[in-house]
CSV table of N, CA and C in Angstrom, one decimal:
chain,number,residue,atom,x,y,z
A,1,MET,N,-34.9,-58.9,69.6
A,1,MET,CA,-33.7,-58.0,69.5
A,1,MET,C,-33.1,-59.0,70.3
A,2,ALA,N,-31.6,-59.3,69.3
A,2,ALA,CA,-30.7,-60.3,70.1
A,2,ALA,C,-29.7,-59.4,70.7
A,3,ARG,N,-29.7,-60.3,71.9
A,3,ARG,CA,-28.9,-60.0,72.9
A,3,ARG,C,-27.2,-60.0,72.7
A,4,SER,N,-26.3,-59.2,72.9
A,4,SER,CA,-25.2,-59.1,72.5
A,4,SER,C,-24.5,-60.1,73.4
A,5,LEU,N,-22.8,-61.0,73.0
A,5,LEU,CA,-22.3,-62.0,74.1
A,5,LEU,C,-21.9,-61.2,75.1
A,6,PRO,N,-21.6,-61.6,76.2
A,6,PRO,CA,-20.7,-61.0,77.3
A,6,PRO,C,-19.2,-60.5,76.8
A,7,PHE,N,-18.6,-59.6,77.2
A,7,PHE,CA,-17.3,-59.2,76.9
A,7,PHE,C,-16.2,-60.4,76.7
A,8,SER,N,-16.3,-61.3,77.8
A,8,SER,CA,-15.5,-62.7,77.9
A,8,SER,C,-15.4,-63.3,76.4
A,9,ASP,N,-17.0,-63.4,76.1
A,9,ASP,CA,-17.3,-64.7,74.6
A,9,ASP,C,-17.4,-63.6,73.8
A,10,ARG,N,-17.0,-62.5,73.7
A,10,ARG,CA,-17.0,-61.9,72.5
A,10,ARG,C,-15.1,-61.6,72.3
A,11,ILE,N,-14.4,-61.3,73.4
A,11,ILE,CA,-12.6,-61.3,73.2
A,11,ILE,C,-11.6,-62.8,72.8
A,12,ASP,N,-12.8,-63.7,73.4
A,12,ASP,CA,-12.7,-65.2,73.0
A,12,ASP,C,-13.0,-65.7,71.6
A,13,ASP,N,-13.8,-65.0,71.1
A,13,ASP,CA,-14.0,-65.0,69.4
A,13,ASP,C,-13.5,-64.2,68.7
A,14,LEU,N,-13.0,-63.6,69.3
A,14,LEU,CA,-11.9,-62.8,68.4
A,14,LEU,C,-10.2,-62.9,68.4
A,15,HIS,N,-10.1,-63.8,69.0
A,15,HIS,CA,-8.7,-64.6,69.4
A,15,HIS,C,-9.0,-66.1,68.8
A,16,ARG,N,-10.0,-66.3,68.5
A,16,ARG,CA,-9.9,-68.0,67.2
A,16,ARG,C,-10.1,-66.9,66.3
A,17,ARG,N,-10.4,-66.0,65.8
A,17,ARG,CA,-10.1,-65.5,64.7
A,17,ARG,C,-8.7,-64.9,64.2
A,18,TYR,N,-7.9,-64.9,64.7
A,18,TYR,CA,-6.8,-64.1,64.8
A,18,TYR,C,-5.8,-64.7,65.0
A,19,ASP,N,-4.4,-64.5,64.2
A,19,ASP,CA,-3.3,-65.5,64.7
A,19,ASP,C,-2.2,-64.8,65.4
A,20,GLY,N,-2.5,-63.5,65.7
A,20,GLY,CA,-1.6,-63.0,66.3
A,20,GLY,C,-2.6,-62.2,67.2
A,21,PRO,N,-1.4,-61.0,68.1
A,21,PRO,CA,-2.4,-60.6,69.1
A,21,PRO,C,-3.5,-59.3,68.2
A,22,LEU,N,-4.5,-59.6,69.2
A,22,LEU,CA,-5.8,-58.6,68.3
A,22,LEU,C,-5.3,-57.2,67.6
A,23,PRO,N,-5.6,-56.8,67.0
A,23,PRO,CA,-5.2,-55.4,66.4
A,23,PRO,C,-6.1,-54.2,67.5
A,24,ASP,N,-5.5,-53.2,68.1
A,24,ASP,CA,-6.1,-52.6,68.9
A,24,ASP,C,-7.5,-51.9,68.4
A,25,THR,N,-7.7,-51.6,67.0
A,25,THR,CA,-8.9,-51.3,67.0
A,25,THR,C,-10.2,-52.1,67.1
A,26,VAL,N,-9.7,-53.5,67.1
A,26,VAL,CA,-10.9,-54.6,66.9
A,26,VAL,C,-11.2,-54.8,68.3
A,27,ALA,N,-10.0,-55.1,69.5
A,27,ALA,CA,-10.1,-54.9,71.0
A,27,ALA,C,-10.8,-54.2,71.2
A,28,ARG,N,-10.7,-52.8,70.9
A,28,ARG,CA,-11.3,-51.4,71.3
A,28,ARG,C,-12.9,-51.1,70.9
A,29,VAL,N,-13.3,-52.2,70.1
A,29,VAL,CA,-14.8,-51.9,69.7
A,29,VAL,C,-15.2,-53.2,69.9
A,30,ALA,N,-14.5,-54.6,70.2
A,30,ALA,CA,-14.8,-55.1,71.3
A,30,ALA,C,-15.4,-54.9,72.6
A,31,ALA,N,-14.4,-54.2,73.3
A,31,ALA,CA,-14.6,-54.0,74.3
A,31,ALA,C,-16.0,-52.8,74.6
A,32,LEU,N,-16.1,-51.9,73.7
A,32,LEU,CA,-16.6,-51.0,74.2
A,32,LEU,C,-18.5,-51.5,73.3
A,33,GLY,N,-18.5,-52.6,73.2
A,33,GLY,CA,-19.7,-53.2,72.8
A,33,GLY,C,-20.4,-53.0,71.1
A,34,GLY,N,-19.4,-53.2,70.3
A,34,GLY,CA,-19.8,-52.9,68.6
A,34,GLY,C,-19.4,-51.1,67.9
A,35,ARG,N,-19.2,-51.8,67.1
A,35,ARG,CA,-18.5,-50.4,66.1
A,35,ARG,C,-19.2,-49.6,66.5
A,36,ALA,N,-20.8,-49.2,66.6
A,36,ALA,CA,-21.6,-48.3,66.4
A,36,ALA,C,-21.4,-47.4,67.9
A,37,ARG,N,-21.6,-48.2,68.8
A,37,ARG,CA,-20.9,-47.7,70.5
A,37,ARG,C,-19.9,-46.9,70.5
A,38,ALA,N,-18.6,-47.5,69.5
A,38,ALA,CA,-17.4,-47.5,69.7
A,38,ALA,C,-17.3,-46.0,68.9
A,39,GLU,N,-17.8,-45.5,67.7
A,39,GLU,CA,-18.0,-44.4,67.1
A,39,GLU,C,-18.9,-43.3,67.6
A,40,ALA,N,-19.8,-43.9,68.5
A,40,ALA,CA,-20.3,-42.8,69.1
A,40,ALA,C,-19.8,-41.5,70.3
A,41,LEU,N,-19.2,-42.8,70.9
A,41,LEU,CA,-17.9,-42.7,72.3
A,41,LEU,C,-16.7,-41.6,71.7
A,42,SER,N,-16.6,-41.8,70.7
A,42,SER,CA,-15.4,-41.1,69.9
A,42,SER,C,-15.7,-40.0,69.7
A,43,ARG,N,-17.1,-39.8,69.0
A,43,ARG,CA,-17.4,-38.4,68.5
A,43,ARG,C,-17.5,-37.5,70.2
A,44,GLU,N,-18.4,-38.5,70.6
A,44,GLU,CA,-18.8,-37.3,72.4
A,44,GLU,C,-17.0,-36.9,72.8
A,45,VAL,N,-16.3,-37.7,72.6
A,45,VAL,CA,-14.8,-37.3,73.5
A,45,VAL,C,-14.2,-36.7,72.5
A,46,ALA,N,-14.6,-36.5,71.5
A,46,ALA,CA,-14.4,-35.6,69.9
A,46,ALA,C,-14.4,-33.8,71.1
A,47,TRP,N,-16.5,-34.6,70.5
A,47,TRP,CA,-17.2,-33.0,71.1
A,47,TRP,C,-16.6,-32.6,72.3
A,48,ALA,N,-16.4,-33.1,73.0
A,48,ALA,CA,-15.6,-32.6,74.6
A,48,ALA,C,-14.1,-31.9,74.3
A,49,PHE,N,-13.4,-32.6,73.6
A,49,PHE,CA,-12.1,-32.1,73.4
A,49,PHE,C,-12.0,-30.4,72.7
A,50,HIS,N,-13.1,-30.5,71.7
A,50,HIS,CA,-13.0,-29.3,71.2
A,50,HIS,C,-13.8,-28.2,71.7
A,51,GLN,N,-15.3,-28.7,72.9
A,51,GLN,CA,-15.4,-27.5,73.9
A,51,GLN,C,-14.4,-27.2,74.3
A,52,ARG,N,-13.5,-28.0,74.9
A,52,ARG,CA,-12.6,-27.4,76.4
A,52,ARG,C,-11.5,-26.2,75.4
A,53,LEU,N,-11.1,-26.6,73.9
A,53,LEU,CA,-10.2,-25.9,73.7
A,53,LEU,C,-10.7,-24.3,73.3
A,54,ALA,N,-12.0,-24.7,72.6
A,54,ALA,CA,-13.0,-23.5,72.7
A,54,ALA,C,-12.8,-22.6,73.8
A,55,ALA,N,-13.5,-23.3,74.9
A,55,ALA,CA,-13.0,-22.6,76.3
A,55,ALA,C,-11.7,-21.9,76.6
A,56,ASP,N,-11.0,-22.5,76.0
A,56,ASP,CA,-9.3,-21.8,76.5
A,56,ASP,C,-9.4,-20.7,75.7
A,57,ALA,N,-9.8,-20.8,74.2
A,57,ALA,CA,-8.9,-20.1,73.5
A,57,ALA,C,-10.2,-18.5,74.0
A,58,ARG,N,-11.3,-18.9,74.0
A,58,ARG,CA,-12.2,-17.5,74.3
A,58,ARG,C,-11.8,-16.9,75.8
A,59,LEU,N,-11.3,-17.7,76.9
A,59,LEU,CA,-10.5,-17.0,78.1
A,59,LEU,C,-9.4,-16.5,77.4
A,60,GLY,N,-8.5,-17.1,76.2
A,60,GLY,CA,-7.4,-16.3,76.2
A,60,GLY,C,-7.8,-15.2,75.4
A,61,ALA,N,-8.4,-14.9,74.5
A,61,ALA,CA,-9.1,-13.8,74.1
A,61,ALA,C,-9.4,-12.6,74.3
A,62,ALA,N,-10.1,-13.2,75.5
A,62,ALA,CA,-10.6,-12.0,76.5
A,62,ALA,C,-9.8,-11.6,77.0
A,63,ARG,N,-8.7,-12.7,77.5
A,63,ARG,CA,-7.8,-11.8,78.3
A,63,ARG,C,-6.6,-10.9,77.9
A,64,ARG,N,-6.1,-11.1,76.3
A,64,ARG,CA,-5.5,-10.8,75.2
A,64,ARG,C,-6.0,-9.4,74.9
A,65,ARG,N,-7.3,-9.1,75.0
A,65,ARG,CA,-8.6,-7.9,74.8
A,65,ARG,C,-8.2,-7.3,75.9
A,66,ALA,N,-8.6,-7.7,77.1
A,66,ALA,CA,-8.0,-6.6,77.7
A,66,ALA,C,-6.9,-6.0,78.2
A,67,ALA,N,-5.9,-6.7,78.0
A,67,ALA,CA,-4.8,-6.0,78.0
A,67,ALA,C,-4.2,-4.8,76.6
A,68,LEU,N,-4.3,-4.9,76.3
A,68,LEU,CA,-4.5,-4.8,74.8
A,68,LEU,C,-5.5,-2.8,75.4
A,69,ALA,N,-4.9,-1.9,74.7
A,69,ALA,CA,-5.4,-0.6,74.4
A,69,ALA,C,-6.3,-0.5,72.8
A,70,ALA,N,-7.9,0.3,73.1
A,70,ALA,CA,-8.4,0.0,72.3
A,70,ALA,C,-7.5,0.0,70.7
A,71,ALA,N,-6.7,0.8,70.6
A,71,ALA,CA,-6.1,1.2,69.2
A,71,ALA,C,-5.2,0.1,68.4
A,72,GLU,N,-4.5,-0.9,69.6
A,72,GLU,CA,-4.2,-1.8,68.9
A,72,GLU,C,-4.6,-3.0,69.0
A,73,VAL,N,-6.2,-3.3,69.1
A,73,VAL,CA,-6.8,-4.6,69.0
A,73,VAL,C,-6.9,-5.4,67.6
A,74,SER,N,-7.1,-4.1,66.4
A,74,SER,CA,-6.9,-3.8,65.2
A,74,SER,C,-6.1,-4.8,64.5
A,75,GLY,N,-4.9,-4.7,64.8
A,75,GLY,CA,-3.3,-5.0,64.4
A,75,GLY,C,-3.4,-6.1,65.0
A,76,ASP,N,-3.0,-6.3,66.2
A,76,ASP,CA,-2.6,-7.6,67.2
A,76,ASP,C,-3.1,-8.8,66.7
A,77,ALA,N,-2.0,-9.5,66.0
A,77,ALA,CA,-1.5,-11.0,65.5
A,77,ALA,C,-2.4,-12.0,66.4
A,78,TRP,N,-1.9,-11.7,67.6
A,78,TRP,CA,-2.3,-12.8,68.6
A,78,TRP,C,-3.7,-12.9,68.7
A,79,LEU,N,-4.3,-11.9,69.3
A,79,LEU,CA,-5.3,-11.7,69.1
A,79,LEU,C,-6.7,-12.2,67.6
A,80,ALA,N,-5.9,-12.2,67.0
A,80,ALA,CA,-6.3,-12.8,65.6
A,80,ALA,C,-6.3,-14.0,65.3
A,81,ARG,N,-5.1,-14.5,66.0
A,81,ARG,CA,-5.1,-15.8,66.1
A,81,ARG,C,-5.8,-16.8,67.4
A,82,LEU,N,-6.0,-16.0,68.3
A,82,LEU,CA,-6.5,-16.6,69.2
A,82,LEU,C,-8.5,-16.4,68.9
A,83,CYS,N,-8.7,-15.5,67.8
A,83,CYS,CA,-10.3,-15.5,67.7
A,83,CYS,C,-10.4,-16.4,66.1
A,84,ALA,N,-9.7,-16.9,65.4
A,84,ALA,CA,-9.2,-17.6,64.3
A,84,ALA,C,-9.4,-18.8,64.8
A,85,THR,N,-9.0,-19.4,66.1
A,85,THR,CA,-8.7,-20.1,67.0
A,85,THR,C,-9.6,-20.8,67.9
A,86,LEU,N,-10.7,-19.9,68.1
A,86,LEU,CA,-12.0,-20.1,68.9
A,86,LEU,C,-13.2,-20.2,67.7
A,87,ALA,N,-13.1,-19.9,66.8
A,87,ALA,CA,-14.2,-19.9,65.5
A,87,ALA,C,-13.8,-21.3,65.2
A,88,HIS,N,-12.6,-21.5,64.9
A,88,HIS,CA,-12.3,-23.1,64.3
A,88,HIS,C,-13.2,-24.5,65.8
A,89,HIS,N,-12.5,-24.4,66.6
A,89,HIS,CA,-13.0,-25.0,67.6
A,89,HIS,C,-14.5,-25.2,67.9
A,90,ARG,N,-15.2,-23.9,68.3
A,90,ARG,CA,-16.8,-23.7,68.2
A,90,ARG,C,-17.6,-24.4,66.8
A,91,HIS,N,-16.7,-23.9,65.7
A,91,HIS,CA,-17.4,-24.5,64.3
A,91,HIS,C,-17.4,-26.4,64.7
A,92,THR,N,-16.1,-26.8,64.9
A,92,THR,CA,-16.1,-27.8,64.8
A,92,THR,C,-16.9,-28.9,66.2
A,93,ALA,N,-17.0,-28.1,67.4
A,93,ALA,CA,-17.6,-28.6,67.8
A,93,ALA,C,-19.4,-28.5,68.0
A,94,THR,N,-19.7,-27.8,67.3
A,94,THR,CA,-21.3,-27.7,66.8
A,94,THR,C,-21.6,-28.6,66.0
A,95,GLY,N,-20.9,-28.6,64.7
A,95,GLY,CA,-20.5,-30.0,63.8
A,95,GLY,C,-20.8,-31.1,64.3
A,96,LEU,N,-19.8,-31.3,65.8
A,96,LEU,CA,-20.0,-33.2,66.0
A,96,LEU,C,-20.9,-33.5,67.2
A,97,ARG,N,-21.8,-31.8,67.7
A,97,ARG,CA,-22.8,-32.0,68.4
A,97,ARG,C,-24.2,-32.3,67.6
A,98,THR,N,-24.2,-31.9,66.4
A,98,THR,CA,-25.6,-32.4,66.0
A,98,THR,C,-25.3,-33.4,65.2
A,99,ARG,N,-23.9,-34.2,65.6
A,99,ARG,CA,-23.7,-35.7,64.8
A,99,ARG,C,-24.4,-36.5,66.1
A,100,VAL,N,-24.5,-35.9,67.0
A,100,VAL,CA,-23.8,-37.0,68.5
A,100,VAL,C,-25.1,-37.1,69.3
A,101,GLY,N,-25.8,-38.0,69.5
A,101,GLY,CA,-26.6,-38.8,69.7
A,101,GLY,C,-26.3,-39.1,71.3
A,102,PRO,N,-26.5,-39.6,72.3
A,102,PRO,CA,-26.5,-40.4,73.4
A,102,PRO,C,-26.0,-41.7,72.9
A,103,PRO,N,-24.8,-42.7,73.5
A,103,PRO,CA,-24.6,-43.8,73.2
A,103,PRO,C,-25.5,-45.0,73.1
A,104,PRO,N,-25.5,-45.6,72.0
A,104,PRO,CA,-26.8,-46.6,71.7
A,104,PRO,C,-26.6,-47.9,73.1
């Protein structure tokens, strides 16, 4: 198994390849230790983001439901929107989690 170069050597190598400042994506990939690791970390951050938004939507839906009378629940547009938001973020987080493993 080949060992990767130290961070300073990777950055020096990149500076030799580019005439101007390093593109942000190139510098980020180099700083994180390669494209595979950068993509895995990006998916992990996206998963955590959608998990948090799903939790916020669940809490909002629970509070809204508690504030409504039973007869008002089926026609409440705000509650319907919160439930749709919750479903979206849960679905997205689940999809990301099935593709995300521990970073290499």
